[in-house]
Coordinates of C-alpha atoms in Angstrom, one line a residue:
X1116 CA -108.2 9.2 27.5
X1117 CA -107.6 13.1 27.3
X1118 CA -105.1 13.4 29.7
X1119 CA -107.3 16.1 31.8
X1120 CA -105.8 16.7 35.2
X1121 CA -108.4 14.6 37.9
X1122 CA -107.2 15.4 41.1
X1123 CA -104.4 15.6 44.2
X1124 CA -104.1 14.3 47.5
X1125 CA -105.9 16.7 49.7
X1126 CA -106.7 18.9 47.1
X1127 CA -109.9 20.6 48.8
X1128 CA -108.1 21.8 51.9
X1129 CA -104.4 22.6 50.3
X1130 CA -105.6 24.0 46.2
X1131 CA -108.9 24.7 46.6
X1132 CA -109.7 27.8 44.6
X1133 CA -106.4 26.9 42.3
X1134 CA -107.6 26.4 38.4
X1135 CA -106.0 23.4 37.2
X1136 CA -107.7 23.7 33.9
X1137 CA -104.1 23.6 32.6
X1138 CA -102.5 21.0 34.8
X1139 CA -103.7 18.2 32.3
X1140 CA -100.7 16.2 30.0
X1141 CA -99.2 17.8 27.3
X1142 CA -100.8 16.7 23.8
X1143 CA -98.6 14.7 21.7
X1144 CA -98.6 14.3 18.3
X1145 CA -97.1 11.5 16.5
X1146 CA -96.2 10.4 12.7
X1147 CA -94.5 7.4 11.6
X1148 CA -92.0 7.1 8.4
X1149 CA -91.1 3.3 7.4
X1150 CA -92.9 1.7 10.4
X1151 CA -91.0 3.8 12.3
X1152 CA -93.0 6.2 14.8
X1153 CA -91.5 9.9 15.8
X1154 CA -93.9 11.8 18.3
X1155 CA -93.6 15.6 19.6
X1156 CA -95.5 18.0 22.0
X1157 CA -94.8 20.9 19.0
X1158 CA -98.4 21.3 17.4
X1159 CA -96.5 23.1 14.1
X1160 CA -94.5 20.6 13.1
X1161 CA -94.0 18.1 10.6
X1162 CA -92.4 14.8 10.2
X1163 CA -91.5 15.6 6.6
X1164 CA -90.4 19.1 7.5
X1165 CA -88.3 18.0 10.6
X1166 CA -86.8 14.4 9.0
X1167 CA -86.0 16.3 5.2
X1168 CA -82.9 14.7 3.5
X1169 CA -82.9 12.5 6.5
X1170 CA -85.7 10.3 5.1
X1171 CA -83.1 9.4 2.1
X1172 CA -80.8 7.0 4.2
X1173 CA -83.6 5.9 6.4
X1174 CA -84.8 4.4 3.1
X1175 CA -82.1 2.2 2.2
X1176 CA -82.2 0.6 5.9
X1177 CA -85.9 0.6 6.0
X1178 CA -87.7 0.8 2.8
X1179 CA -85.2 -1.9 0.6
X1180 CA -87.2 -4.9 1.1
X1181 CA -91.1 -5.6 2.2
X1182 CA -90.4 -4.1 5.7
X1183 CA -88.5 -4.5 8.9
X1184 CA -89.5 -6.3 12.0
X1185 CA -87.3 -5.9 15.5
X1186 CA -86.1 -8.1 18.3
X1187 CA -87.7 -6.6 21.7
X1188 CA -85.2 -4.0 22.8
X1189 CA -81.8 -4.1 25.4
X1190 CA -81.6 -1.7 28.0
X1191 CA -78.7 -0.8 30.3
X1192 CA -78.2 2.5 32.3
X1193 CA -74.2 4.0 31.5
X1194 CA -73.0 6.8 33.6
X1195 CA -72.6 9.1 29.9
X1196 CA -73.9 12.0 29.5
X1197 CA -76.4 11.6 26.0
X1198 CA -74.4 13.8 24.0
X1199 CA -71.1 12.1 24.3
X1200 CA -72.8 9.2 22.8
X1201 CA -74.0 11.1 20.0
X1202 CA -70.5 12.9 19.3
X1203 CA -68.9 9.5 19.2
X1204 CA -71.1 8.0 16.9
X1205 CA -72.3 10.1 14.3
X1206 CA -68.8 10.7 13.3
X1207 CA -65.5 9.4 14.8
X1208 CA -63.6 6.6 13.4
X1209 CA -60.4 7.8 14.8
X1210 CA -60.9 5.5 18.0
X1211 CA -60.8 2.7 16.2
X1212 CA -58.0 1.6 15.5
X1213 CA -57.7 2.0 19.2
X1214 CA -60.4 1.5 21.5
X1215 CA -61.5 -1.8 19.4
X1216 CA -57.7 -2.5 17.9
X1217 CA -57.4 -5.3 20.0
X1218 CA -60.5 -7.2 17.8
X1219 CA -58.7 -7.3 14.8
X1220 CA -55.6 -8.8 16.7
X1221 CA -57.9 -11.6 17.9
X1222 CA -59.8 -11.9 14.8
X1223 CA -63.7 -10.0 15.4
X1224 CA -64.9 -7.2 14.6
X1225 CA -63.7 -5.5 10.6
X1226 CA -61.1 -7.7 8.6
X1227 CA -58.8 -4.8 8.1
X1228 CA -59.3 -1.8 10.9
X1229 CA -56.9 0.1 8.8
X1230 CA -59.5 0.6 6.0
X1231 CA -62.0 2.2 9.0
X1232 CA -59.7 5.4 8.4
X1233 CA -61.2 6.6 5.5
X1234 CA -64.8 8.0 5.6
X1235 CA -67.4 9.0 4.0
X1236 CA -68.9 11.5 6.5
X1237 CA -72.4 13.4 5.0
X1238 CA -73.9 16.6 7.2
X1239 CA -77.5 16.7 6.3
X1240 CA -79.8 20.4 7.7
X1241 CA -81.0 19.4 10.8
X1242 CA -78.5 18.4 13.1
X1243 CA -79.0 15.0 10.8
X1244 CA -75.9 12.9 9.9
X1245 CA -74.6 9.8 8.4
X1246 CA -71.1 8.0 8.4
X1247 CA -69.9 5.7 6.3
X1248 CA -66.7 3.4 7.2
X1249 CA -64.0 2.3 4.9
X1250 CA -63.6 3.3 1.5
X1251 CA -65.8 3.7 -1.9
X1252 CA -65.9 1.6 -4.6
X1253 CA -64.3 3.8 -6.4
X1254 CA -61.5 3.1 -4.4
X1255 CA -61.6 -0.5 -3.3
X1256 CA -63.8 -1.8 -5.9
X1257 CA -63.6 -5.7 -5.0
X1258 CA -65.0 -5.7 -1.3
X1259 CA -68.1 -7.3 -2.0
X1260 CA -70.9 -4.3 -1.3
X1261 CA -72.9 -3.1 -0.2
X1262 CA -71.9 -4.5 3.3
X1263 CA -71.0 -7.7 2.2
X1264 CA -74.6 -8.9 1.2
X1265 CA -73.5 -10.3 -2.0
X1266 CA -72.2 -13.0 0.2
X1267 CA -75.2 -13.7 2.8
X1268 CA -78.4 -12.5 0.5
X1269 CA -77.5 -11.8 -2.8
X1270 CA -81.6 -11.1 -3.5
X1271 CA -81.7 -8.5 -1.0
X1272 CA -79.2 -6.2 -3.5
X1273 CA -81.5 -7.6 -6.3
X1274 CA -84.8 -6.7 -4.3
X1275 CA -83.5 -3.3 -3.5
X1276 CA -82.5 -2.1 -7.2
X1277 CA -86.3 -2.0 -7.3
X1278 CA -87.4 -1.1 -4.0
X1279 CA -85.3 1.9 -3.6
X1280 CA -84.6 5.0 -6.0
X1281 CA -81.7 5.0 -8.3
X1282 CA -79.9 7.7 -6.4
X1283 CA -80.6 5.9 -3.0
X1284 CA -79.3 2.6 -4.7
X1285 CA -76.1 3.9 -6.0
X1286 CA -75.6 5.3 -2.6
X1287 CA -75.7 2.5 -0.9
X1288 CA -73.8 0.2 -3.0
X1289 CA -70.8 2.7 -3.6
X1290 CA -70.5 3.7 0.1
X1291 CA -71.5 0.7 2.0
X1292 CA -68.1 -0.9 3.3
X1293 CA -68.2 -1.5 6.4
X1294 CA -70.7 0.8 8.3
X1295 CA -73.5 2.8 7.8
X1296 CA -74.3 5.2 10.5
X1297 CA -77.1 7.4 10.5
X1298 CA -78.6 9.8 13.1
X1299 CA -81.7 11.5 13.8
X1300 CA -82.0 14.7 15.6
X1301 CA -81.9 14.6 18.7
X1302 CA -81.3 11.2 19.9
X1303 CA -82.2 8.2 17.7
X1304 CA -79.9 6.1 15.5
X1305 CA -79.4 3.2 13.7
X1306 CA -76.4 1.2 12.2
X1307 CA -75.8 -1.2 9.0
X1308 CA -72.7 -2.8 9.7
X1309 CA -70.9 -6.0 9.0
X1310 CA -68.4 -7.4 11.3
X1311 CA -66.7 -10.7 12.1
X1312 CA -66.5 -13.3 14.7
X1313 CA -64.7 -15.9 13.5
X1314 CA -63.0 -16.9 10.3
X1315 CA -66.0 -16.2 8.1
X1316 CA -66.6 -12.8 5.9
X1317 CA -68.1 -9.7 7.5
X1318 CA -72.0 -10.4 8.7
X1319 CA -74.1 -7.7 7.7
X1320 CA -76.6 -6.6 11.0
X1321 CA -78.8 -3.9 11.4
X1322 CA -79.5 -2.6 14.8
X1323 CA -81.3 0.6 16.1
X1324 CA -80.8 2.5 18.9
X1325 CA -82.1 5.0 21.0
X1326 CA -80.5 7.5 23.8
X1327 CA -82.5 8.0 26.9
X1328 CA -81.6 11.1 29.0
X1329 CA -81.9 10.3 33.2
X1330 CA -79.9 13.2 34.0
X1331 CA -76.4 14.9 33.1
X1332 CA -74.8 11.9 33.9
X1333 CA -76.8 9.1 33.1
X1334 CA -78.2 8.0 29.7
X1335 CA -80.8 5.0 29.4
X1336 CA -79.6 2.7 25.9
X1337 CA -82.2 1.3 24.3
X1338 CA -81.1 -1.1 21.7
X1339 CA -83.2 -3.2 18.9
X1340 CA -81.7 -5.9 16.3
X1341 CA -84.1 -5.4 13.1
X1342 CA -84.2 -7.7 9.9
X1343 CA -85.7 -7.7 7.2
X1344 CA -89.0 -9.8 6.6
X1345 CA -87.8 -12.1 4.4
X1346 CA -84.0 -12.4 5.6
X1347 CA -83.1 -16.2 5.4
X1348 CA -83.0 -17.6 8.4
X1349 CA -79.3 -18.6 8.2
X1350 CA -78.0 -15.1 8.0
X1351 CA -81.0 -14.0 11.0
X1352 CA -78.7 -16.4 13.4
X1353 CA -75.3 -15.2 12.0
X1354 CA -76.8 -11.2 13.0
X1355 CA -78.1 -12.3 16.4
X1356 CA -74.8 -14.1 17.2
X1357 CA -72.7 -11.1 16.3
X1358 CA -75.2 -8.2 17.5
X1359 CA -75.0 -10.2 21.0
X1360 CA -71.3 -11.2 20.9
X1361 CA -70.6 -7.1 19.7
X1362 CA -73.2 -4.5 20.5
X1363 CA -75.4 -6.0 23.0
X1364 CA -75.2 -4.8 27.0
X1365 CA -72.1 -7.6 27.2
X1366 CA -70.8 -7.2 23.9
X1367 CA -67.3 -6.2 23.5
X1368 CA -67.5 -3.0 21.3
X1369 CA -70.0 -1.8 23.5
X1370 CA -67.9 -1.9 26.8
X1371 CA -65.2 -0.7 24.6
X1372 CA -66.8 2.6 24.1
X1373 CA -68.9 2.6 27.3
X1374 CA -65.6 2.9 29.5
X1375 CA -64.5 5.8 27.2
X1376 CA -67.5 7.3 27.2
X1377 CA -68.3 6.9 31.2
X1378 CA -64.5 8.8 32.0
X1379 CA -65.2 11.5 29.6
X1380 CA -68.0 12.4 31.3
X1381 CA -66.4 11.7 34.6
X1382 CA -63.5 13.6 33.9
X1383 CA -65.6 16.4 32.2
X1384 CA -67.7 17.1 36.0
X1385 CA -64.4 17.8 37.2
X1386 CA -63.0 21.2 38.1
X1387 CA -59.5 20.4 36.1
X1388 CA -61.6 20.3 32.8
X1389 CA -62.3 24.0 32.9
X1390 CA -59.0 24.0 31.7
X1391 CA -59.1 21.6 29.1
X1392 CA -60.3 23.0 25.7
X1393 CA -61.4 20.3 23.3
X1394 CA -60.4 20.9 19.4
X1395 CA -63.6 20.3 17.1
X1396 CA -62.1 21.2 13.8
X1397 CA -61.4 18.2 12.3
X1398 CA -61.4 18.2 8.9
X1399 CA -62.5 21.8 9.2
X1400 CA -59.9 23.1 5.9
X1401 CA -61.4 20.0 4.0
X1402 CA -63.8 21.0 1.3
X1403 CA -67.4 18.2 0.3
X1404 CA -66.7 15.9 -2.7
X1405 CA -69.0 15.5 -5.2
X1406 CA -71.9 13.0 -4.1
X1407 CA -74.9 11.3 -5.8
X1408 CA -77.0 11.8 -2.8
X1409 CA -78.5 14.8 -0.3
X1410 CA -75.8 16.4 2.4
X1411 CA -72.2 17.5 2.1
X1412 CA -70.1 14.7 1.9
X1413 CA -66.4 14.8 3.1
X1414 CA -64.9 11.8 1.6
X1415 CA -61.4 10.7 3.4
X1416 CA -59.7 11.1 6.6
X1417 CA -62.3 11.9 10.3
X1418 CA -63.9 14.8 9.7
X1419 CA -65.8 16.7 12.5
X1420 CA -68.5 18.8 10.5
X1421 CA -71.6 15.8 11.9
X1422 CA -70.5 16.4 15.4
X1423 CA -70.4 20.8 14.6
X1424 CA -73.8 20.8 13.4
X1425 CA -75.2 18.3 15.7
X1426 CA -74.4 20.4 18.7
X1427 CA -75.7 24.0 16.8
X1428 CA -78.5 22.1 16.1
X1429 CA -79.0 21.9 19.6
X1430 CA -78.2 25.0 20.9
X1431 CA -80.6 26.7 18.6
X1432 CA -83.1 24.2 20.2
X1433 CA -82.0 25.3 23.8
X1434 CA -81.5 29.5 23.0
X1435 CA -84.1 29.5 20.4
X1436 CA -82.2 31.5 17.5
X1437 CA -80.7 30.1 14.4
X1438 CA -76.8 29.9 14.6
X1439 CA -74.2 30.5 11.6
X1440 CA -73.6 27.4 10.4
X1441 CA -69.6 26.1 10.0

């Protein structure tokens, strides 16, 4: 298949004389990193190039055990506009303790919502960014890390001290709490996060997702549960019981952000919001901590500087010139 351009209804007597040598598709190239496969209509470019320091943290999610397989994907249409999506997840933990405070009260979601305040947020070139929730080891040294795998698959942290470089290693064992975030410019993420539903510890899950434009107020969600190939079987129920009971289309963290993110876009089409200025400058006086990996990492309170570049990153896409960067 070549994807030359055959024919239209009635062609002859409406086009004729029309050259439609360049009506055919658009060639697309694609790459894959991890399993995972990126494709692109840009002839020039490079998976390596385009994923840099990115490919770091996709490595401790994707390249710390024999592989990855995934669960077919979940799809539900929201009334969001993409980019909401995106600004919510690649770095606010503010709405925590309030969108989804009423899990701890009933015992799901993270034992101690409180400790979701304090972040390890890391701006990587690219419009790239990952988020870790809760604090470091250096911190709270006795929550079993990284994301309480010591508990459910103790060989996994084992398998992974040889699997993955020291630097990725140290990375994840230090800042793994509660969540690891990560996204890839423009629209495709994925999440290491262990929550509760019921009186056991944290369950470590790993999900990726993916944010489908329709239009400025609709966004397809494509969601996939991934394990590793050797998870034990035990701990590959506890995931698909929590992904489905959390993050699937009925899960209860999901609608929790869905009906914030469906009224900010609601409220954004209206004519009152030209008068609304939104503040990005969280954590904008706060200065990167030292850090064992790639990327600036702001270690502490929310801290905006993901969501900044993310939204450069795309208006450089969109006006084609390379803005200042924070």
């Amino acid at each position: 298949m070549e994807g030359k351009f055959l024919g239209a209804p009635m062609q002859r007597g409406i086009y004729q004389g029309v050259d439609t040598s360049s009506f055919g598709m658009f060639p697309i190239r694609c790459e894959t990193y991890k399993g995972l496969v990126f494709c692109t209509i840009d002839s020039n470019a490079t998976l390596d190039e385009f994923l840099g320091d990115m490919k770091f943290f996709i490595d401790i999610v994707a390249g710390r055990s024999e592989g990855l397989v995934f669960s077919s994907p979940q799809r539900w249409i929201v009334r969001v506009n993409w980019k909401t999506i995106v600004d919510n997840f690649i770095g606010d933990s503010w709405h925590f303790l309030t969108a989804h405070g009423w899990l701890g009260e009933v015992g799901l979601g993270i034992q101690d919502l409180k400790l979701t305040s304090i972040t390890g947020v890391i701006r990587v070139k690219g419009g790239h960014g990952v988020l870790f929730t809760g604090p470091s080891a250096d911190d709270y040294p006795d929550i079993p890390r990284p994301l309480f795998y010591p508990l459910w698959w103790p060989n996994l942290v084992e398998k992974a001290k040889v699997k993955l470089t020291q630097r990725e290693f140290d990375v994840w064992k230090k800042y793994g709490t509660y969540e690891m975030l990560g996204h890839v410019f423009p629209n495709m993420a994925f999440g290491n996060v262990a929550y509760t539903i019921d009186s056991e510890p944290p369950v470590p899950i790993l999900t990726f997702r993916l944010w489908r434009p329709i239009s400025t107020f609709e966004t397809e969600i494509w969601t996939w549960l991934a394990f590793d190939k050797d998870e034990p079987e035990n701990l590959k129920k506890k995931a698909i019981d929590t992904f489905l009971r959390l993050f699937g289309a009925a899960g209860s963290v999901e609608h929790d952000d869905v009906a914030m993110w469906e009224s900010m876009t609601e409220n954004s089409s209206k004519l009152s919001s030209l008068n609304l200025k939104l503040k990005y400058y969280g954590g904008m006086n706060q200065s990167p901590t030292q850090f064992e990996g790639p990327g600036e990492l702001y270690y502490g309170g929310n801290n905006e500087g993901n969501t900044i570049s993310f939204f450069k990153e795309y208006l450089n896409y969109l006006e084609g010139e390379e803005l200042d960067d924070m």
